């Protein structure tokens, strides 16, 4: 007999991350994975990080090993403020706190803002961990369709005009996960004007913005908000070192109105007290020494090449059977079968051919077109990409054959 | 005009940590602080940690810098399982996950278990961050008085017999914060039998258990539970490397029933994805190399000496005016004025004399005897302790004089 635990109802039968459920397949020998949102470990600047870490325990052991301020180490907060200032064209980033990855920043916002049943707007499709966190917070998910240019802000306005009163809106405006889409300036302005008019908080999640390898940069919402009266009051900016330095540091940050950040700090006090100070000091030293500026072009050039190879391989393999959104940066390609293939069903066959991706269903809060899937080009060598797409082609042929 | 944010009501006017509010005073030049629950940085095994960190980026850079498993790195989980096994006399610690400090473990449990209004039993007085987290979760706090032998389990039984049906009970059974008290075996057994009978989950928080410097060790509840049928189903064990290695690693762990831990992992996925893998690998390497066993006796001997000096200085300075609980381990002495002194009011005078402690009110969910206060002996040199107590004596004399 098991004990009769009385869980919070949201955790009675909770759903874990649908992507993490796929991890078991990555253990398969010889597997080529286009699934995870993992940066390429070969691109970690191990030398730069080792250099930053080594000096610290001599010079600043107490600061690395003792409890730190919940807001973040002053040295790191200062350099992240400078990083953000550059990203937004030299403006004032406002208040800033360090978080244990931007994932923590998102959850702190949910804790301080949401009550069960509150409406939260997300893009359709959306980053699965955001859907998961919102579900566990008992939010009402309001999906607004996205396209190759990100969230359709006209559809958002229609929803608001029809009476929806969301408390929050979450989006990744640059190189979205999963679509890779980037929101154009006109939509950014439209979105912020709607936030001011209807008084909802926009969470701009920007982990990939620095990973642009083609096209023209769009300003972060945090920059656009400077020209729209009141918009800065309704915007919280999240970012992270996970995709540009290393996920293992677990360093993210949050900029936003001080009333919101003050409460996020109180929530973080009971969450983890502080982000690992040693990791904060390593990050501060690494950024201050200019290692990121030196290293980032290498990451970008690598991802540009890998994306181009993946796009051309997919086009060559599948032609018109497959619609693709070609991203200008980030880590992901969004693909949609036009020949009726079910991406979830095909995955079983793909795994038998030792290649993996994420079926689109992981990115939707409600049922979706089964033809969608996401591929990451970040963490595979060019030859693995070519080989992996060839395996996908075999898997697809086998599957079509089975149906015939 | 400020924006009209609609916060979660628990965060409309949230209370931050009352101890962190005192931090401003620690900046005062020449301050001797007995306030924080900080271990002494001079006791950090910087060399051992540096040695563990240095080799890692050569040998295991990818494992340190990439995302890790939410449950924790397998290497660390294994060594923590062994650490726990030794603590409980060789029994099976059961399932184990790594958390970002034990503070995160506590909050994950609240997230997966509590609904607003659920009853949670705490000891009176209690660790303030636990009170804060429970308040923010809208729990109903059920205070059971503690004494020099920890929580009064007879009072707990009376409350249960009177109809209370708590979902959780939180306590630090060994060297409690703030009282330094240790629960005797009979009360441990009584507590666990009540948990089984009334079906509430006991959270055993054990950050200080290894810091015993006198008297006889009591077995952790996790060990006692082995002899009480069903008790393991109702017990979650939390611990941390913060007080025995270094808080800056932010490494804690949780052992408990798999149904509970499975949900805690799902909550952690949306919380911070994983605890900083680099810090996990440093901790694993440090523990595996035996640095902790080599270093712990030095910490214990230091705390033993400091505690003895603080107790004798306080007794000499204040005699019968002050009641003290003499701890057998941990970091804290609990003091109570018997001459009508208000510890909160006295603090202002103490701060003027450049000495600090934490007034007892920080540790109570409801109003308390104003004579209580907590002193930490961990993070002050012997001469600072002597000097600090002399300053306290002056502050107390000045304050008595003012009243006269």
JSON list of N, CA, C and O in Angstrom, two decimals, chain A residues 318-346:
[
{"chain": "A", "resi": 318, "resn": "UNK", "atom": "N", "xyz": [14.05, 16.61, -49.01]},
{"chain": "A", "resi": 318, "resn": "UNK", "atom": "CA", "xyz": [12.58, 16.54, -48.95]},
{"chain": "A", "resi": 318, "resn": "UNK", "atom": "C", "xyz": [11.86, 17.48, -49.88]},
{"chain": "A", "resi": 318, "resn": "UNK", "atom": "O", "xyz": [10.65, 17.35, -50.08]},
{"chain": "A", "resi": 319, "resn": "UNK", "atom": "N", "xyz": [12.59, 18.45, -50.46]},
{"chain": "A", "resi": 319, "resn": "UNK", "atom": "CA", "xyz": [11.96, 19.37, -51.42]},
{"chain": "A", "resi": 319, "resn": "UNK", "atom": "C", "xyz": [10.68, 19.97, -50.88]},
{"chain": "A", "resi": 319, "resn": "UNK", "atom": "O", "xyz": [10.62, 20.42, -49.73]},
{"chain": "A", "resi": 320, "resn": "UNK", "atom": "N", "xyz": [9.62, 19.93, -51.69]},
{"chain": "A", "resi": 320, "resn": "UNK", "atom": "CA", "xyz": [8.36, 20.59, -51.33]},
{"chain": "A", "resi": 320, "resn": "UNK", "atom": "C", "xyz": [7.56, 19.85, -50.26]},
{"chain": "A", "resi": 320, "resn": "UNK", "atom": "O", "xyz": [6.56, 20.37, -49.76]},
{"chain": "A", "resi": 321, "resn": "UNK", "atom": "N", "xyz": [8.01, 18.64, -49.95]},
{"chain": "A", "resi": 321, "resn": "UNK", "atom": "CA", "xyz": [7.27, 17.90, -48.91]},
{"chain": "A", "resi": 321, "resn": "UNK", "atom": "C", "xyz": [7.39, 18.58, -47.55]},
{"chain": "A", "resi": 321, "resn": "UNK", "atom": "O", "xyz": [6.62, 18.30, -46.64]},
{"chain": "A", "resi": 322, "resn": "UNK", "atom": "N", "xyz": [8.40, 19.42, -47.41]},
{"chain": "A", "resi": 322, "resn": "UNK", "atom": "CA", "xyz": [8.71, 20.01, -46.11]},
{"chain": "A", "resi": 322, "resn": "UNK", "atom": "C", "xyz": [8.78, 21.53, -46.22]},
{"chain": "A", "resi": 322, "resn": "UNK", "atom": "O", "xyz": [9.50, 22.06, -47.05]},
{"chain": "A", "resi": 323, "resn": "UNK", "atom": "N", "xyz": [8.01, 22.24, -45.38]},
{"chain": "A", "resi": 323, "resn": "UNK", "atom": "CA", "xyz": [8.13, 23.71, -45.28]},
{"chain": "A", "resi": 323, "resn": "UNK", "atom": "C", "xyz": [9.08, 24.03, -44.13]},
{"chain": "A", "resi": 323, "resn": "UNK", "atom": "O", "xyz": [9.02, 23.40, -43.07]},
{"chain": "A", "resi": 324, "resn": "UNK", "atom": "N", "xyz": [9.97, 25.00, -44.36]},
{"chain": "A", "resi": 324, "resn": "UNK", "atom": "CA", "xyz": [10.97, 25.34, -43.36]},
{"chain": "A", "resi": 324, "resn": "UNK", "atom": "C", "xyz": [10.94, 26.83, -43.07]},
{"chain": "A", "resi": 324, "resn": "UNK", "atom": "O", "xyz": [10.72, 27.64, -43.98]},
{"chain": "A", "resi": 325, "resn": "UNK", "atom": "N", "xyz": [11.14, 27.21, -41.81]},
{"chain": "A", "resi": 325, "resn": "UNK", "atom": "CA", "xyz": [11.41, 28.61, -41.50]},
{"chain": "A", "resi": 325, "resn": "UNK", "atom": "C", "xyz": [12.92, 28.75, -41.38]},
{"chain": "A", "resi": 325, "resn": "UNK", "atom": "O", "xyz": [13.53, 28.10, -40.52]},
{"chain": "A", "resi": 326, "resn": "UNK", "atom": "N", "xyz": [13.53, 29.55, -42.27]},
{"chain": "A", "resi": 326, "resn": "UNK", "atom": "CA", "xyz": [14.98, 29.74, -42.22]},
{"chain": "A", "resi": 326, "resn": "UNK", "atom": "C", "xyz": [15.30, 30.85, -41.22]},
{"chain": "A", "resi": 326, "resn": "UNK", "atom": "O", "xyz": [14.94, 32.00, -41.44]},
{"chain": "A", "resi": 327, "resn": "UNK", "atom": "N", "xyz": [15.94, 30.50, -40.10]},
{"chain": "A", "resi": 327, "resn": "UNK", "atom": "CA", "xyz": [16.20, 31.52, -39.08]},
{"chain": "A", "resi": 327, "resn": "UNK", "atom": "C", "xyz": [17.40, 32.39, -39.43]},
{"chain": "A", "resi": 327, "resn": "UNK", "atom": "O", "xyz": [18.27, 31.98, -40.21]},
{"chain": "A", "resi": 328, "resn": "UNK", "atom": "N", "xyz": [17.43, 33.58, -38.86]},
{"chain": "A", "resi": 328, "resn": "UNK", "atom": "CA", "xyz": [18.58, 34.48, -39.05]},
{"chain": "A", "resi": 328, "resn": "UNK", "atom": "C", "xyz": [19.54, 34.41, -37.86]},
{"chain": "A", "resi": 328, "resn": "UNK", "atom": "O", "xyz": [20.48, 35.21, -37.78]},
{"chain": "A", "resi": 329, "resn": "UNK", "atom": "N", "xyz": [19.26, 33.50, -36.94]},
{"chain": "A", "resi": 329, "resn": "UNK", "atom": "CA", "xyz": [20.11, 33.37, -35.76]},
{"chain": "A", "resi": 329, "resn": "UNK", "atom": "C", "xyz": [19.55, 32.31, -34.84]},
{"chain": "A", "resi": 329, "resn": "UNK", "atom": "O", "xyz": [18.61, 31.60, -35.19]},
{"chain": "A", "resi": 330, "resn": "UNK", "atom": "N", "xyz": [20.14, 32.19, -33.67]},
{"chain": "A", "resi": 330, "resn": "UNK", "atom": "CA", "xyz": [19.64, 31.23, -32.68]},
{"chain": "A", "resi": 330, "resn": "UNK", "atom": "C", "xyz": [20.14, 29.84, -32.96]},
{"chain": "A", "resi": 330, "resn": "UNK", "atom": "O", "xyz": [21.22, 29.64, -33.51]},
{"chain": "A", "resi": 331, "resn": "UNK", "atom": "N", "xyz": [19.31, 28.85, -32.60]},
{"chain": "A", "resi": 331, "resn": "UNK", "atom": "CA", "xyz": [19.76, 27.46, -32.63]},
{"chain": "A", "resi": 331, "resn": "UNK", "atom": "C", "xyz": [18.80, 26.52, -33.35]},
{"chain": "A", "resi": 331, "resn": "UNK", "atom": "O", "xyz": [19.10, 25.33, -33.49]},
{"chain": "A", "resi": 332, "resn": "UNK", "atom": "N", "xyz": [17.62, 27.06, -33.80]},
{"chain": "A", "resi": 332, "resn": "UNK", "atom": "CA", "xyz": [16.55, 26.14, -34.21]},
{"chain": "A", "resi": 332, "resn": "UNK", "atom": "C", "xyz": [16.02, 26.38, -35.62]},
{"chain": "A", "resi": 332, "resn": "UNK", "atom": "O", "xyz": [15.93, 27.52, -36.08]},
{"chain": "A", "resi": 333, "resn": "UNK", "atom": "N", "xyz": [15.62, 25.27, -36.25]},
{"chain": "A", "resi": 333, "resn": "UNK", "atom": "CA", "xyz": [14.85, 25.31, -37.49]},
{"chain": "A", "resi": 333, "resn": "UNK", "atom": "C", "xyz": [13.50, 24.66, -37.22]},
{"chain": "A", "resi": 333, "resn": "UNK", "atom": "O", "xyz": [13.43, 23.59, -36.59]},
{"chain": "A", "resi": 334, "resn": "UNK", "atom": "N", "xyz": [12.44, 25.33, -37.68]},
{"chain": "A", "resi": 334, "resn": "UNK", "atom": "CA", "xyz": [11.08, 24.82, -37.51]},
{"chain": "A", "resi": 334, "resn": "UNK", "atom": "C", "xyz": [10.64, 24.25, -38.85]},
{"chain": "A", "resi": 334, "resn": "UNK", "atom": "O", "xyz": [10.71, 24.93, -39.87]},
{"chain": "A", "resi": 335, "resn": "UNK", "atom": "N", "xyz": [10.22, 23.01, -38.84]},
{"chain": "A", "resi": 335, "resn": "UNK", "atom": "CA", "xyz": [9.86, 22.31, -40.07]},
{"chain": "A", "resi": 335, "resn": "UNK", "atom": "C", "xyz": [8.42, 21.81, -40.00]},
{"chain": "A", "resi": 335, "resn": "UNK", "atom": "O", "xyz": [7.93, 21.51, -38.91]},
{"chain": "A", "resi": 336, "resn": "UNK", "atom": "N", "xyz": [7.75, 21.76, -41.14]},
{"chain": "A", "resi": 336, "resn": "UNK", "atom": "CA", "xyz": [6.36, 21.29, -41.18]},
{"chain": "A", "resi": 336, "resn": "UNK", "atom": "C", "xyz": [6.17, 20.41, -42.40]},
{"chain": "A", "resi": 336, "resn": "UNK", "atom": "O", "xyz": [6.42, 20.84, -43.53]},
{"chain": "A", "resi": 337, "resn": "UNK", "atom": "N", "xyz": [5.77, 19.19, -42.15]},
{"chain": "A", "resi": 337, "resn": "UNK", "atom": "CA", "xyz": [5.50, 18.26, -43.25]},
{"chain": "A", "resi": 337, "resn": "UNK", "atom": "C", "xyz": [4.27, 18.74, -44.02]},
{"chain": "A", "resi": 337, "resn": "UNK", "atom": "O", "xyz": [3.24, 19.04, -43.44]},
{"chain": "A", "resi": 338, "resn": "UNK", "atom": "N", "xyz": [4.41, 18.76, -45.37]},
{"chain": "A", "resi": 338, "resn": "UNK", "atom": "CA", "xyz": [3.29, 19.15, -46.24]},
{"chain": "A", "resi": 338, "resn": "UNK", "atom": "C", "xyz": [2.67, 17.92, -46.91]},
{"chain": "A", "resi": 338, "resn": "UNK", "atom": "O", "xyz": [1.75, 18.07, -47.72]},
{"chain": "A", "resi": 339, "resn": "UNK", "atom": "N", "xyz": [3.24, 16.73, -46.61]},
{"chain": "A", "resi": 339, "resn": "UNK", "atom": "CA", "xyz": [2.77, 15.52, -47.29]},
{"chain": "A", "resi": 339, "resn": "UNK", "atom": "C", "xyz": [1.95, 14.64, -46.34]},
{"chain": "A", "resi": 339, "resn": "UNK", "atom": "O", "xyz": [1.78, 13.44, -46.59]},
{"chain": "A", "resi": 340, "resn": "UNK", "atom": "N", "xyz": [1.49, 15.25, -45.23]},
{"chain": "A", "resi": 340, "resn": "UNK", "atom": "CA", "xyz": [0.66, 14.48, -44.31]},
{"chain": "A", "resi": 340, "resn": "UNK", "atom": "C", "xyz": [1.43, 13.66, -43.30]},
{"chain": "A", "resi": 340, "resn": "UNK", "atom": "O", "xyz": [0.84, 12.94, -42.49]},
{"chain": "A", "resi": 341, "resn": "UNK", "atom": "N", "xyz": [2.75, 13.74, -43.31]},
{"chain": "A", "resi": 341, "resn": "UNK", "atom": "CA", "xyz": [3.53, 12.97, -42.34]},
{"chain": "A", "resi": 341, "resn": "UNK", "atom": "C", "xyz": [3.24, 13.48, -40.93]},
{"chain": "A", "resi": 341, "resn": "UNK", "atom": "O", "xyz": [3.15, 14.68, -40.68]},
{"chain": "A", "resi": 342, "resn": "UNK", "atom": "N", "xyz": [3.12, 12.52, -40.01]},
{"chain": "A", "resi": 342, "resn": "UNK", "atom": "CA", "xyz": [2.92, 12.84, -38.60]},
{"chain": "A", "resi": 342, "resn": "UNK", "atom": "C", "xyz": [4.29, 12.80, -37.92]},
{"chain": "A", "resi": 342, "resn": "UNK", "atom": "O", "xyz": [4.91, 11.74, -37.81]},
{"chain": "A", "resi": 343, "resn": "UNK", "atom": "N", "xyz": [4.75, 13.97, -37.45]},
{"chain": "A", "resi": 343, "resn": "UNK", "atom": "CA", "xyz": [6.12, 14.06, -36.93]},
{"chain": "A", "resi": 343, "resn": "UNK", "atom": "C", "xyz": [6.30, 13.23, -35.67]},
{"chain": "A", "resi": 343, "resn": "UNK", "atom": "O", "xyz": [7.40, 12.73, -35.41]},
{"chain": "A", "resi": 344, "resn": "UNK", "atom": "N", "xyz": [5.26, 13.07, -34.88]},
{"chain": "A", "resi": 344, "resn": "UNK", "atom": "CA", "xyz": [5.36, 12.24, -33.67]},
{"chain": "A", "resi": 344, "resn": "UNK", "atom": "C", "xyz": [5.50, 10.78, -34.04]},
{"chain": "A", "resi": 344, "resn": "UNK", "atom": "O", "xyz": [6.33, 10.05, -33.49]},
{"chain": "A", "resi": 345, "resn": "UNK", "atom": "N", "xyz": [4.70, 10.33, -35.01]},
{"chain": "A", "resi": 345, "resn": "UNK", "atom": "CA", "xyz": [4.77, 8.94, -35.45]},
{"chain": "A", "resi": 345, "resn": "UNK", "atom": "C", "xyz": [6.12, 8.65, -36.11]},
{"chain": "A", "resi": 345, "resn": "UNK", "atom": "O", "xyz": [6.74, 7.61, -35.87]},
{"chain": "A", "resi": 346, "resn": "UNK", "atom": "N", "xyz": [6.59, 9.62, -36.91]},
{"chain": "A", "resi": 346, "resn": "UNK", "atom": "CA", "xyz": [7.85, 9.42, -37.64]},
{"chain": "A", "resi": 346, "resn": "UNK", "atom": "C", "xyz": [9.03, 9.29, -36.68]},
{"chain": "A", "resi": 346, "resn": "UNK", "atom": "O", "xyz": [10.02, 8.63, -36.99]}
]
